[in-house]
Tab-separated table of C-alpha atoms in Angstrom:
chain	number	residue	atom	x	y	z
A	1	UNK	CA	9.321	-10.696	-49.362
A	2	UNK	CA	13.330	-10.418	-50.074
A	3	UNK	CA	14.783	-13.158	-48.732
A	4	UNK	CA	17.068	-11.236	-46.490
A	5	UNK	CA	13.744	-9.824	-44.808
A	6	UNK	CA	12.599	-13.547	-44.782
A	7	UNK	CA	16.223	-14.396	-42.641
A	8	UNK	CA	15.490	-11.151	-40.447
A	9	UNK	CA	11.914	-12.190	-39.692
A	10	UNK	CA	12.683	-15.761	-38.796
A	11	UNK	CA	15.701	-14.438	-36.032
A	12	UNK	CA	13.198	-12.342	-34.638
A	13	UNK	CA	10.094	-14.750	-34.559
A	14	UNK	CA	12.301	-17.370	-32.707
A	15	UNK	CA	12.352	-20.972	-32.271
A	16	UNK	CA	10.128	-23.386	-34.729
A	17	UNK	CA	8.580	-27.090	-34.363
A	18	UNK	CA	7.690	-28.128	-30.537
A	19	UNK	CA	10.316	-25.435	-28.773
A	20	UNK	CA	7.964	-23.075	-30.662
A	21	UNK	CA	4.792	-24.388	-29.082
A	22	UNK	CA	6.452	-24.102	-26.035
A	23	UNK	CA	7.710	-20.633	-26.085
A	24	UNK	CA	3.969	-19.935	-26.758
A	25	UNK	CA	2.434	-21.372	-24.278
A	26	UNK	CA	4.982	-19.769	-21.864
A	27	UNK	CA	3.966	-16.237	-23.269
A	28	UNK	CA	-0.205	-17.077	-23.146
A	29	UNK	CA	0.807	-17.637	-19.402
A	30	UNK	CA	2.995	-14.747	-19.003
A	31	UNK	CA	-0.055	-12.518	-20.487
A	32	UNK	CA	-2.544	-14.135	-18.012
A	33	UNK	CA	-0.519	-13.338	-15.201
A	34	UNK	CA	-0.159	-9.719	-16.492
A	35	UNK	CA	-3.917	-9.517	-17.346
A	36	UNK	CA	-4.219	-10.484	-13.497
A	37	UNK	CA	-2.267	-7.407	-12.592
A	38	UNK	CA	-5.482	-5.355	-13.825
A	39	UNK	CA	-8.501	-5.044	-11.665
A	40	UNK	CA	-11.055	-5.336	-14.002
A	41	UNK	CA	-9.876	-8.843	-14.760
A	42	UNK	CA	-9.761	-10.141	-11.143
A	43	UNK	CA	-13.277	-8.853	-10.971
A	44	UNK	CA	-14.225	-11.018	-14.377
A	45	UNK	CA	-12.222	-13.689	-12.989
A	46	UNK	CA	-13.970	-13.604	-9.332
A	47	UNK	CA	-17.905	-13.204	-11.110
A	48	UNK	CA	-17.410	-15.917	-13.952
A	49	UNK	CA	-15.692	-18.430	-11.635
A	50	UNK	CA	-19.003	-18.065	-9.542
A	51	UNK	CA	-20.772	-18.150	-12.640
A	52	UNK	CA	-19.551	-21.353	-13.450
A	53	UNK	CA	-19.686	-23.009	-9.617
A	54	UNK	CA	-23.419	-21.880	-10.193
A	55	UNK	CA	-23.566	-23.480	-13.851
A	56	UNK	CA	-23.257	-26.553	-11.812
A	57	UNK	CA	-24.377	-26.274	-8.471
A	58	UNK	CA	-28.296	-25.487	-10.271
A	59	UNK	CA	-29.713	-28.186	-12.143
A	60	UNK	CA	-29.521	-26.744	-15.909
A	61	UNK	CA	-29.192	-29.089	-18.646
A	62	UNK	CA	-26.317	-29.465	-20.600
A	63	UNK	CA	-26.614	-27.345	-23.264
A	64	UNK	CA	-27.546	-24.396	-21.026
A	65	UNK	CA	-24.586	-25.303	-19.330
A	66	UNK	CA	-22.358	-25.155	-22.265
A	67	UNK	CA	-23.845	-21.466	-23.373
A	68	UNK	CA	-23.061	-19.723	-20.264
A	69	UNK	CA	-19.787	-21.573	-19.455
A	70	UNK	CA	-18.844	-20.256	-23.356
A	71	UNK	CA	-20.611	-17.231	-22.410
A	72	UNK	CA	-18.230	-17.148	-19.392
A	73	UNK	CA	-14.965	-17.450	-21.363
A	74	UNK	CA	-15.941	-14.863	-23.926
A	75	UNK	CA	-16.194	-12.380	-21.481
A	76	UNK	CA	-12.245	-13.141	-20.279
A	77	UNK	CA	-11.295	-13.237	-23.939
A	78	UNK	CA	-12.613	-9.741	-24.608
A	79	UNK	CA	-11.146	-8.622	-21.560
A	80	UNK	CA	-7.797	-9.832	-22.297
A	81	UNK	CA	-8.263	-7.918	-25.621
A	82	UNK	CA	-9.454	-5.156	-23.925
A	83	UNK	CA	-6.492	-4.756	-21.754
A	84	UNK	CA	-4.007	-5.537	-24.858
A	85	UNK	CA	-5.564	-2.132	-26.389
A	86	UNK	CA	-5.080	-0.442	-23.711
A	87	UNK	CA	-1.786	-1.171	-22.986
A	88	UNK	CA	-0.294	-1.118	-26.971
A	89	UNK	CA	-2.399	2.456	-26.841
A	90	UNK	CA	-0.756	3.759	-23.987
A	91	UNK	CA	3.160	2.544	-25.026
A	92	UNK	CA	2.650	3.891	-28.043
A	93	UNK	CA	1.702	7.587	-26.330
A	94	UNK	CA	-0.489	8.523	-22.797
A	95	UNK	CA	-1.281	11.911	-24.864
A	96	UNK	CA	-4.676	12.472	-25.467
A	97	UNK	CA	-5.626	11.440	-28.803
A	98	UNK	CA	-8.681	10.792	-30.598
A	99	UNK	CA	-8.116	8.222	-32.342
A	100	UNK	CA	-6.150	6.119	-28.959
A	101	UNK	CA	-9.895	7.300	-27.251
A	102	UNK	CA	-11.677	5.718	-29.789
A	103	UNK	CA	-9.704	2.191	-29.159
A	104	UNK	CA	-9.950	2.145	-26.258
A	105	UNK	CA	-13.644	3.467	-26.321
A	106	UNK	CA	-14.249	0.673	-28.636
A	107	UNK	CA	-12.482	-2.090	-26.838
A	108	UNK	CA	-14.246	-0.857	-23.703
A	109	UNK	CA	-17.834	-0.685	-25.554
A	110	UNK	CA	-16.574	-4.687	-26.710
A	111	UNK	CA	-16.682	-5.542	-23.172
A	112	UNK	CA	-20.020	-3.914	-22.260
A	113	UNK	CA	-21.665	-5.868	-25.130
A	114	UNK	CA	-20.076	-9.203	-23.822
A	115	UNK	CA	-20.929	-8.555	-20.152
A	116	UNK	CA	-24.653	-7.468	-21.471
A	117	UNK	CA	-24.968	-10.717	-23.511
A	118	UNK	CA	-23.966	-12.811	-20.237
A	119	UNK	CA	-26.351	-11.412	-18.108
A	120	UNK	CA	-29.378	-11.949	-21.188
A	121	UNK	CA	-28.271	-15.521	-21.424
A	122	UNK	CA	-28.275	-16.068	-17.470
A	123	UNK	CA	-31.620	-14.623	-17.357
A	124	UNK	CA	-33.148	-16.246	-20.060
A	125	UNK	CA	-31.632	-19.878	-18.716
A	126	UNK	CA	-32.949	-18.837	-14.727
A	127	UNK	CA	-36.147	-18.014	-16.535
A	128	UNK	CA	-36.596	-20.924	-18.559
A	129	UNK	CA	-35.593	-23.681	-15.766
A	130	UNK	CA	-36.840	-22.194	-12.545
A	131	UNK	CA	-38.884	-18.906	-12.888
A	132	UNK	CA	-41.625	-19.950	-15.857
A	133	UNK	CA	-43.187	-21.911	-13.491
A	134	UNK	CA	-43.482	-19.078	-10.626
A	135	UNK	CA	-46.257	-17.153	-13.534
């Protein structure tokens, strides 16, 4: 990269050392309180944090626990990805597209897979701990 372009990007990427890490972790919050501005993240937010109450309230041991609190957080984390799709997809146009259907499609079908792997691992652990027993 020409050095000039090397100046250019530095101005624009902002501050470096600990004002840097600080600037960062001002913008993760920033996009968490913009992610909570979408419904289908309050929803995650409202059924995970019950999730995880339950993760502790039953009596699972603690590397059940650690699966479906992980389990729990991967779901968030592909909604927060999710809803950055979206949103770069509809600045850059909110004409239909094919190709801004397909990311978002995709993105969406992201979320489906994490939400179906979180209910297979609650199953599986309610199964295992308190329902083999029952047959």
């Amino acid at each position: 990269m020409p050095e000039n372009n090397k100046q250019y990007a530095n101005t624009i990427k902002g501050k470096t050392g600990i004002r840097r890490i600080f600037n960062a972790y001002g913008y993760s919050l920033a996009g968490l309180k913009a992610a909570c501005s979408e419904s289908a993240f309050r929803q995650l937010l409202w059924l995970n944090g019950i999730l995880i109450v339950l993760v502790f309230v039953l009596d699972f041991g603690i590397l059940t626990r650690m699966v479906l609190i992980m389990a729990s957080f991967l779901s968030w984390i592909v909604e927060l990805f999710n809803t950055a799709i979206e949103a770069a997809v509809d600045h850059t146009s909110l004409a239909n597209h094919p190709l801004a259907k397909r990311a978002k499609d995709t993105a969406s079908a992201a979320q489906l897979l994490t939400m179906l792997l979180l209910a297979i691992l609650w199953v599986l652990a309610l199964w295992r701990d308190y329902l083999v027993n029952w047959f």
